[in-house]
CSV table of C-alpha atoms in Angstrom, one decimal:
chain,number,residue,atom,x,y,z
R,716,MET,CA,99.5,94.5,80.1
R,717,TYR,CA,100.2,93.2,83.5
R,718,ALA,CA,97.3,95.1,85.0
R,719,GLN,CA,94.0,94.5,83.3
R,720,LEU,CA,90.7,96.0,84.1
R,721,VAL,CA,91.9,98.3,86.9
R,722,GLU,CA,88.9,100.0,88.5
R,723,THR,CA,89.1,103.7,89.2
R,724,GLY,CA,85.8,103.9,91.1
R,725,VAL,CA,85.0,107.0,89.0
R,726,LYS,CA,81.9,107.0,86.9
R,727,LYS,CA,82.6,110.2,85.0
R,728,VAL,CA,85.8,112.2,84.5
R,729,LYS,CA,85.4,115.6,86.1
R,730,SER,CA,85.8,118.7,84.0
R,731,ILE,CA,88.0,121.5,85.3
R,732,ASP,CA,84.9,123.5,86.4
R,733,GLU,CA,83.6,120.6,88.5
R,734,MET,CA,86.9,120.3,90.4
R,735,ASN,CA,87.7,121.9,93.8
R,736,LYS,CA,90.9,123.8,94.3
R,737,ASP,CA,93.0,120.8,95.3
R,738,GLU,CA,91.7,118.8,92.4
R,739,SER,CA,92.3,121.4,89.8
R,740,GLU,CA,95.8,122.1,91.1
R,741,PHE,CA,96.5,118.4,91.0
R,742,GLN,CA,95.2,118.0,87.4
R,743,ALA,CA,97.3,121.1,86.3
R,744,LYS,CA,100.4,119.3,87.6
R,745,ILE,CA,99.5,116.2,85.7
R,746,ASP,CA,98.8,118.1,82.5
R,747,ALA,CA,102.2,119.9,82.9
R,748,GLU,CA,103.9,116.5,83.2
R,749,ILE,CA,105.0,117.2,86.7
R,750,LYS,CA,105.4,113.8,88.5
R,751,ILE,CA,103.3,113.3,91.7
R,752,GLU,CA,105.4,112.2,94.7
R,753,ALA,CA,104.3,110.2,97.7
R,754,LYS,CA,103.8,113.2,100.0
R,755,ASN,CA,101.9,115.4,97.5
R,756,TRP,CA,98.2,115.8,97.8
R,757,MET,CA,96.3,113.5,95.5
R,758,PRO,CA,92.6,112.6,95.0
R,759,ASP,CA,91.6,109.6,97.0
R,760,ALA,CA,90.5,107.8,93.9
R,761,TYR,CA,93.9,108.4,92.2
R,762,ARG,CA,95.6,106.8,95.2
R,763,LYS,CA,93.2,103.9,95.3
R,764,THR,CA,93.5,103.3,91.5
R,765,LEU,CA,97.3,103.3,91.7
R,766,ILE,CA,97.3,100.9,94.7
R,767,ARG,CA,95.1,98.6,92.6
R,768,GLN,CA,97.1,98.9,89.5
R,769,ILE,CA,100.6,98.6,91.1
R,770,SER,CA,99.6,95.7,93.3
R,771,GLN,CA,98.1,93.9,90.3
R,772,HIS,CA,101.2,94.6,88.4
R,773,ALA,CA,103.4,93.3,91.3
R,774,HIS,CA,101.2,90.2,91.8
R,775,SER,CA,101.6,89.4,88.1
R,776,GLU,CA,105.4,89.5,88.4
R,777,ILE,CA,105.3,87.2,91.4
R,778,VAL,CA,102.7,84.7,90.0
R,779,GLY,CA,104.6,85.0,86.6
R,780,MET,CA,107.5,83.1,88.1
R,781,LEU,CA,105.4,79.9,88.5
R,782,PRO,CA,104.9,78.9,84.8
R,783,GLU,CA,108.6,79.2,84.2
R,784,GLY,CA,109.6,77.6,87.5
R,785,ASN,CA,107.9,74.5,86.0
R,786,TRP,CA,110.8,74.1,83.6
R,787,LEU,CA,113.8,75.0,85.7
R,788,THR,CA,114.7,71.4,86.6
R,789,ARG,CA,114.2,70.3,83.0
R,790,ALA,CA,116.0,73.0,81.1
R,791,PRO,CA,117.9,71.3,78.2
R,792,THR,CA,121.4,72.6,79.1
R,793,LEU,CA,123.1,74.1,82.1
R,794,LYS,CA,123.4,77.4,80.2
R,795,ARG,CA,119.6,77.5,79.6
R,796,LYS,CA,119.0,76.6,83.2
R,797,LEU,CA,121.2,79.5,84.5
R,798,GLN,CA,119.5,82.0,82.1
R,799,LEU,CA,116.0,80.9,83.2
R,800,LEU,CA,117.0,81.1,86.9
R,801,ALA,CA,118.3,84.7,86.3
R,802,LYS,CA,115.1,85.6,84.5
R,803,ILE,CA,112.9,84.2,87.2
R,804,GLN,CA,115.0,86.1,89.8
R,805,ASP,CA,114.4,89.3,87.8
R,806,GLU,CA,110.6,88.7,88.0
R,807,ALA,CA,110.9,88.4,91.8
R,808,GLY,CA,112.9,91.6,91.8
R,809,HIS,CA,110.3,93.4,89.6
R,810,GLY,CA,107.6,92.3,92.0
R,811,LEU,CA,109.5,93.7,94.9
R,812,TYR,CA,110.3,97.1,93.2
R,813,LEU,CA,106.5,97.4,92.6
R,814,TYR,CA,105.4,96.4,96.1
R,815,SER,CA,107.8,99.1,97.4
R,816,ALA,CA,106.3,101.7,95.0
R,817,MET,CA,102.9,100.6,96.2
R,818,GLU,CA,103.9,101.0,99.9
R,819,THR,CA,104.8,104.7,99.3
R,820,LEU,CA,101.0,105.2,98.8
R,821,GLY,CA,100.3,104.0,102.3
R,822,ALA,CA,99.3,100.5,101.3
R,823,ASP,CA,100.3,97.5,103.4
R,824,ARG,CA,102.2,94.8,101.6
R,825,ASP,CA,100.8,91.9,103.6
R,826,THR,CA,97.2,93.2,103.2
R,827,GLU,CA,97.6,93.4,99.5
R,828,ILE,CA,99.1,90.0,99.2
R,829,GLU,CA,96.3,88.6,101.3
R,830,LYS,CA,93.9,90.1,98.7
R,831,LEU,CA,95.7,88.2,96.0
R,832,HIS,CA,95.4,84.9,98.0
R,833,SER,CA,91.7,85.4,98.7
R,834,GLY,CA,91.0,86.1,95.1
R,835,LYS,CA,90.0,89.7,95.6
R,836,ALA,CA,93.0,91.1,93.7
R,837,LYS,CA,93.7,90.2,90.1
R,838,TYR,CA,96.9,89.4,88.3
R,839,SER,CA,97.5,89.1,84.6
R,840,SER,CA,95.4,86.4,82.9
R,841,ILE,CA,98.4,85.2,80.9
R,842,PHE,CA,99.9,83.3,83.9
R,843,ASN,CA,96.9,81.0,84.2
R,844,TYR,CA,97.9,79.1,81.1
R,845,PRO,CA,100.1,75.9,81.5
R,846,THR,CA,103.6,75.6,80.2
R,847,LEU,CA,103.5,72.2,78.4
R,848,ASN,CA,106.9,72.0,76.8
R,849,TRP,CA,110.4,73.6,76.8
R,850,THR,CA,109.6,75.8,73.8
R,851,ASP,CA,107.0,77.5,76.0
R,852,MET,CA,109.9,79.1,77.8
R,853,GLY,CA,111.0,80.6,74.5
R,854,ALA,CA,107.5,81.7,73.5
R,855,ILE,CA,106.9,83.3,77.0
R,856,GLY,CA,110.1,85.3,76.9
R,857,TRP,CA,109.4,86.5,73.4
R,858,LEU,CA,105.6,87.0,73.4
R,859,VAL,CA,104.7,87.5,77.0
R,860,ASP,CA,107.7,89.6,78.0
R,861,GLY,CA,107.4,91.3,74.7
R,862,ALA,CA,103.8,92.4,75.4
R,863,ALA,CA,104.9,93.5,78.9
R,864,ILE,CA,107.6,95.6,77.4
R,865,VAL,CA,105.3,97.4,75.1
R,866,ASN,CA,103.1,98.3,78.0
R,867,GLN,CA,105.9,99.1,80.5
R,868,VAL,CA,108.0,101.3,78.2
R,869,VAL,CA,104.9,103.6,78.0
R,870,LEU,CA,104.4,103.3,81.8
R,871,GLN,CA,107.9,104.8,82.4
R,872,ARG,CA,106.0,108.1,81.7
R,873,THR,CA,103.2,107.3,84.2
R,874,SER,CA,102.3,110.3,86.4
R,875,TYR,CA,103.3,108.8,89.8
R,876,GLY,CA,107.0,109.2,90.5
R,877,PRO,CA,107.8,106.0,92.4
R,878,TYR,CA,105.8,103.8,89.9
R,879,SER,CA,107.6,105.6,87.0
R,880,ARG,CA,111.0,105.0,88.5
R,881,ALA,CA,110.2,101.3,89.1
R,882,MET,CA,109.2,101.0,85.5
R,883,VAL,CA,112.5,102.5,84.3
R,884,ARG,CA,114.4,99.9,86.3
R,885,ILE,CA,112.2,97.1,85.1
R,886,CYS,CA,112.4,98.1,81.4
R,887,LYS,CA,116.2,97.9,81.6
R,888,GLU,CA,116.0,94.3,82.6
R,889,GLU,CA,113.1,93.1,80.4
R,890,SER,CA,115.0,93.3,77.2
R,891,PHE,CA,117.2,90.4,78.3
R,892,HIS,CA,114.1,88.4,79.0
R,893,GLN,CA,112.7,88.9,75.5
R,894,ARG,CA,115.9,88.3,73.7
R,895,GLN,CA,116.6,85.1,75.6
R,896,GLY,CA,113.2,83.8,74.8
R,897,TYR,CA,113.5,84.6,71.1
R,898,GLU,CA,116.9,83.0,71.0
R,899,ILE,CA,115.5,79.8,72.4
R,900,LEU,CA,113.0,79.7,69.6
R,901,LEU,CA,115.5,80.7,66.9
R,902,THR,CA,118.0,78.1,68.0
R,903,ILE,CA,115.3,75.4,67.6
R,904,MET,CA,114.0,76.7,64.3
R,905,ARG,CA,117.6,76.7,62.9
R,906,HIS,CA,119.0,73.5,64.4
R,907,GLY,CA,116.1,71.5,65.8
R,908,THR,CA,114.4,68.4,64.5
R,909,LYS,CA,111.1,68.5,62.7
R,910,ALA,CA,109.4,67.4,65.9
R,911,GLN,CA,111.1,70.2,67.9
R,912,LYS,CA,110.2,72.8,65.3
R,913,ALA,CA,106.6,71.6,65.5
R,914,MET,CA,106.7,72.3,69.3
R,915,VAL,CA,107.7,75.9,68.6
R,916,GLN,CA,104.7,76.3,66.4
R,917,ASP,CA,102.5,74.7,69.0
R,918,SER,CA,103.7,77.0,71.7
R,919,ILE,CA,103.0,80.1,69.5
R,920,ASN,CA,99.6,78.6,68.7
R,921,ARG,CA,98.6,78.3,72.3
R,922,LEU,CA,100.2,81.6,73.6
R,923,TRP,CA,99.3,84.0,70.7
R,924,TRP,CA,95.8,84.9,71.7
R,925,PRO,CA,96.4,84.9,75.5
R,926,SER,CA,99.3,87.3,74.8
R,927,LEU,CA,97.0,89.7,72.9
R,928,MET,CA,94.5,89.5,75.8
R,929,MET,CA,97.3,90.8,78.1
R,930,PHE,CA,96.5,94.4,76.9
R,931,GLY,CA,93.0,94.1,78.4
R,932,PRO,CA,89.5,94.6,76.9
R,933,THR,CA,89.0,96.7,73.8
R,934,ASP,CA,88.8,100.5,74.4
R,935,ASP,CA,85.0,100.3,74.0
R,936,ASP,CA,84.7,97.9,76.8
R,937,SER,CA,87.2,99.6,79.1
R,938,PRO,CA,85.2,102.0,81.1
R,939,ASN,CA,88.0,102.9,83.5
R,940,SER,CA,90.5,103.9,80.8
R,941,LYS,CA,89.2,107.4,80.4
R,942,GLN,CA,90.0,108.4,84.0
R,943,SER,CA,93.3,106.5,84.1
R,944,LEU,CA,94.3,108.3,80.9
R,945,ALA,CA,93.3,111.7,82.3
R,946,TRP,CA,95.4,111.1,85.4
R,947,LYS,CA,98.2,109.8,83.1
R,948,ILE,CA,98.4,106.6,85.2
R,949,LYS,CA,97.9,105.0,81.8
R,950,ARG,CA,99.5,106.7,78.8
R,951,LYS,CA,98.1,104.8,75.9
R,952,SER,CA,94.8,102.9,75.4
R,953,ASN,CA,94.6,99.1,75.4
R,954,ASP,CA,93.9,98.9,71.7
R,955,GLU,CA,96.8,101.2,70.8
R,956,LEU,CA,99.2,99.1,72.8
R,957,ARG,CA,97.9,95.9,71.4
R,958,GLN,CA,98.3,97.2,67.8
R,959,MET,CA,101.9,98.3,68.6
R,960,PHE,CA,102.7,94.8,69.9
R,961,ILE,CA,101.3,93.1,66.8
R,962,ASP,CA,103.0,95.4,64.4
R,963,GLN,CA,106.4,94.8,66.0
R,964,THR,CA,106.0,91.1,66.6
R,965,ILE,CA,104.9,89.8,63.2
R,966,PRO,CA,108.2,90.5,61.3
R,967,GLN,CA,110.0,88.6,64.2
R,968,LEU,CA,107.5,85.8,63.7
R,969,GLU,CA,108.2,85.7,60.0
R,970,PHE,CA,111.9,85.6,60.6
R,971,LEU,CA,111.4,82.5,62.8
R,972,GLY,CA,109.5,80.9,59.9
R,973,CYS,CA,106.4,80.5,62.0
R,974,THR,CA,102.7,81.5,61.8
R,975,VAL,CA,100.0,82.7,64.2
R,976,PRO,CA,96.7,81.0,64.6
R,977,ASP,CA,94.7,83.9,63.0
R,978,PRO,CA,93.5,83.5,59.4
R,979,ASP,CA,92.4,87.2,59.4
R,980,LEU,CA,95.9,88.6,60.1
R,981,LYS,CA,97.2,90.6,57.2
R,982,TRP,CA,99.2,93.7,56.5
R,983,ASN,CA,97.0,96.7,55.7
R,984,GLU,CA,98.8,99.0,53.3
R,985,GLU,CA,96.3,101.8,53.9
R,986,THR,CA,96.5,102.0,57.7
R,987,GLY,CA,100.1,100.9,57.9
R,988,HIS,CA,99.2,98.3,60.5
R,989,TYR,CA,98.3,94.7,60.7
R,990,ASP,CA,94.6,93.8,60.7
R,991,PHE,CA,93.8,90.9,63.0
R,992,GLY,CA,90.8,88.7,63.9
R,993,ASN,CA,88.4,88.8,66.8
R,994,ILE,CA,89.7,88.0,70.3
R,995,ASP,CA,87.7,85.5,72.3
R,996,TRP,CA,86.7,87.9,75.1
R,997,ASP,CA,84.6,85.2,76.8
R,998,GLU,CA,87.8,83.3,77.5
R,999,PHE,CA,89.5,86.4,78.8
R,1000,TYR,CA,86.8,87.2,81.3
R,1001,ALA,CA,86.5,83.5,82.4
R,1002,VAL,CA,90.3,83.4,83.1
R,1003,LEU,CA,90.2,86.7,84.9
R,1004,LYS,CA,87.3,85.5,87.1
R,1005,GLY,CA,89.4,82.5,88.2
R,1006,ASN,CA,88.3,79.9,85.7
R,1007,GLY,CA,91.4,79.6,83.6
R,1008,PRO,CA,93.3,76.3,83.2
R,1009,CYS,CA,95.8,77.0,86.1
R,1010,ASN,CA,94.2,79.7,88.3
R,1011,GLN,CA,93.7,77.4,91.3
R,1012,GLU,CA,97.1,75.8,91.0
R,1013,ARG,CA,98.9,79.2,90.8
R,1014,LEU,CA,97.1,80.6,93.9
R,1015,ALA,CA,97.6,77.4,95.8
R,1016,LYS,CA,101.4,77.5,95.1
R,1017,ARG,CA,101.5,81.2,96.2
R,1018,LYS,CA,99.7,80.5,99.5
R,1019,ASN,CA,101.8,77.4,100.1
R,1020,ALA,CA,105.0,79.5,99.6
R,1021,ILE,CA,103.8,82.0,102.2
R,1022,ASP,CA,102.7,79.4,104.7
R,1023,GLN,CA,105.7,77.1,104.3
R,1024,GLY,CA,108.0,80.1,104.7
R,1025,ALA,CA,106.4,81.4,107.9
R,1026,TRP,CA,108.9,79.7,110.2
R,1027,VAL,CA,111.8,81.3,108.3
R,1028,ARG,CA,110.4,84.7,108.8
R,1029,GLU,CA,109.6,84.1,112.4
R,1030,ALA,CA,113.1,82.7,113.0
R,1031,ALA,CA,114.6,85.8,111.5
R,1032,VAL,CA,112.6,88.0,113.9
R,1033,ALA,CA,113.6,85.8,116.9
R,1034,TYR,CA,117.3,86.0,115.8
R,1035,ALA,CA,117.1,89.8,115.5
R,1036,ASN,CA,115.4,90.2,118.9
R,1037,LYS,CA,118.0,88.0,120.5
R,1038,HIS,CA,120.9,90.1,119.1
R,1039,LYS,CA,119.2,93.3,120.1
R,1040,ILE,CA,119.0,92.1,123.7
R,1041,GLU,CA,122.6,91.0,123.6
R,1042,ALA,CA,123.6,94.4,122.3
R,1043,ILE,CA,122.0,96.1,125.2
M,1419,MET,CA,106.9,91.1,105.6
M,1420,SER,CA,105.2,94.3,106.9
M,1421,GLU,CA,106.4,93.7,110.4
M,1422,TYR,CA,110.0,93.9,109.1
M,1423,PRO,CA,111.2,97.5,109.2
M,1424,LEU,CA,111.7,99.4,106.0
M,1425,TYR,CA,115.1,100.5,104.8
M,1426,GLU,CA,116.0,102.9,102.1
M,1427,VAL,CA,118.7,101.8,99.7
M,1428,PHE,CA,121.4,104.1,98.2
M,1429,VAL,CA,123.9,102.8,95.6
M,1430,ARG,CA,127.1,104.4,94.4
M,1431,SER,CA,127.2,103.5,90.8
M,1432,LYS,CA,130.9,104.3,90.1
M,1433,HIS,CA,133.9,105.4,92.1
M,1434,GLY,CA,133.8,109.2,92.4
M,1435,LEU,CA,130.0,109.5,92.2
M,1436,ASN,CA,127.5,110.1,95.0
M,1437,HIS,CA,125.4,107.4,96.5
M,1438,LYS,CA,121.9,107.8,94.9
M,1439,HIS,CA,118.6,106.6,96.3
M,1440,VAL,CA,117.4,103.6,94.3
M,1441,GLY,CA,114.4,102.2,96.4
M,1442,SER,CA,113.7,100.3,99.5
M,1443,VAL,CA,113.7,96.9,101.1
M,1444,HIS,CA,112.1,95.3,104.2
M,1445,ALA,CA,114.6,93.6,106.6
M,1446,ILE,CA,114.6,92.5,110.2
M,1447,ASP,CA,118.2,93.9,110.8
M,1448,ASP,CA,121.0,95.8,109.1
M,1449,ALA,CA,122.7,92.7,107.8
M,1450,MET,CA,119.6,91.4,106.2
M,1451,ALA,CA,118.9,94.8,104.7
M,1452,MET,CA,122.3,94.8,103.1
M,1453,GLU,CA,121.8,91.3,101.7
M,1454,ASN,CA,118.4,92.1,100.3
M,1455,ALA,CA,119.6,95.4,98.8
M,1456,ARG,CA,122.4,93.5,97.1
M,1457,GLU,CA,120.1,90.9,95.6
M,1458,LEU,CA,117.5,93.4,94.6
M,1459,TYR,CA,119.3,96.4,93.3
M,1460,THR,CA,122.7,95.3,92.1
M,1461,ARG,CA,122.3,92.1,90.1
M,1462,ARG,CA,124.0,93.7,87.0
M,1463,CYS,CA,127.0,95.6,88.2
M,1464,GLU,CA,124.8,98.6,89.1
M,1465,GLY,CA,127.2,99.7,91.8
M,1466,VAL,CA,130.4,99.6,93.8
M,1467,SER,CA,129.0,100.5,97.2
M,1468,ILE,CA,125.6,100.2,99.0
M,1469,TRP,CA,124.2,102.2,101.9
M,1470,VAL,CA,121.1,100.9,103.7
M,1471,VAL,CA,119.3,103.3,106.2
M,1472,PRO,CA,116.3,102.6,108.3
M,1473,SER,CA,113.5,104.7,106.7
M,1474,LYS,CA,112.4,106.0,110.1
M,1475,MET,CA,115.9,107.5,110.6
M,1476,ILE,CA,115.4,109.9,107.7
M,1477,THR,CA,114.1,113.4,108.4
M,1478,ALA,CA,112.6,114.9,105.3
M,1479,SER,CA,111.7,118.5,104.6
M,1480,ALA,CA,107.9,119.0,104.7
M,1481,LEU,CA,106.1,120.0,101.6
M,1482,ASP,CA,104.5,123.0,103.4
M,1483,ASP,CA,108.0,124.3,104.0
M,1484,LYS,CA,108.9,124.4,100.3
M,1485,GLU,CA,108.5,128.2,100.0
M,1486,ALA,CA,110.3,129.0,103.3
M,1487,LEU,CA,113.2,126.7,102.4
M,1488,PHE,CA,113.7,127.2,98.7
M,1489,ASP,CA,112.2,130.4,97.6
M,1490,PRO,CA,114.8,132.7,99.1
M,1491,SER,CA,117.4,131.4,96.7
M,1492,GLN,CA,115.3,133.0,93.9
M,1493,ASP,CA,115.7,136.4,95.5
M,1494,LYS,CA,119.5,136.2,95.8
M,1495,ILE,CA,120.3,136.1,92.1
M,1496,TYR,CA,123.7,137.7,93.0
M,1497,ARG,CA,124.7,134.3,94.2
M,1498,HIS,CA,124.9,133.1,90.6
M,1499,ALA,CA,127.9,133.7,88.4
M,1500,SER,CA,125.7,134.9,85.6
M,1501,PHE,CA,124.7,137.9,87.7
M,1502,TYR,CA,128.0,139.6,87.1
M,1503,GLU,CA,128.5,141.2,83.7
M,1504,LEU,CA,132.1,141.4,82.5
M,1505,PRO,CA,133.4,142.9,79.3
M,1506,ASP,CA,134.2,140.4,76.5
M,1507,GLU,CA,137.8,141.5,76.6
M,1508,VAL,CA,138.3,139.9,80.0
M,1509,GLY,CA,137.6,136.5,78.3
M,1510,HIS,CA,136.3,133.4,80.0
M,1511,MET,CA,136.1,133.6,83.7
């Protein structure tokens, strides 16, 4: 998931009896699957939770461009370079769709971006891992975008209209991302040298567990999920989504002829799902707190981009003002 | 970016169809709004025509007016074709 640990600020989900008239009418709409639109009344905590979740989601898309940007100038062919460029441009687009959806809630884009830069706002833990070789571009497209798709397909049914519509648009584009990633890996596994195939396995080894962490803490350690599910901001729990991802990914992994670094992974005939080993949650929380391998580098790059681009934005304002005056 | 005005973006997906609202962009002027809208909303042949409109130029009906504006249509069911019953012999009309 691109938004992990989104606080709702709510300690206990209210029952219908405890709600006032506005609140119970609002909940009735949610229960009836009627989308909430920007001008509708909504509980303050719903609005704040959405701003947190959508901004976190948007920040993830924007920061998510950086690990891939690392390989743009070193893509093995012109075709791969163009594909990667198009994918990264999509990520920028996804960030912008989401920032727009967030603004409909009355949030200010610059303020929220400032929260990212000051470390107050989170973004997905996955983007704090380095991209060490070209095969990481394949593994990211396949695993990271694959995990994002599982989450985002469900979010198309989220209760807030503008967020839901942004998700529909994003999901249409994500499928290209995942397929191009898988094709990178498949090409190498079919035609690559022994050393190149070993790089594919190495990428999967490094990115497998962080990909599973994208879905956030286990349901038992996810105190905010209950309210987010009641408001239908979230539609499925972290563990449900993680299991869906694993179940659909393992057959693709086997087709590649690769393995995951989990000795406990095995098909469970009884449950109809894959069992898997324990996730290192200490690592997850450390990365989320800012202590992952690339947190500082990622934020420094984002701040730098904003600072270095300031003169361009100012010049555009000056240009527009000049032409306004001329028009008068 | 927040100091750049907000524009709403409408895209006509095919000839013969209406322009449909797809989202918004920030831009300092109309030309930039058009460029941003093109880059953001039509990267994959999503349309054949784009409108960009400063958001502040749009007047929207207020939620409180919902009843006053739209409820009367419910009382005037004679405005719908299905209100008029015709014998089967007349055939499709």
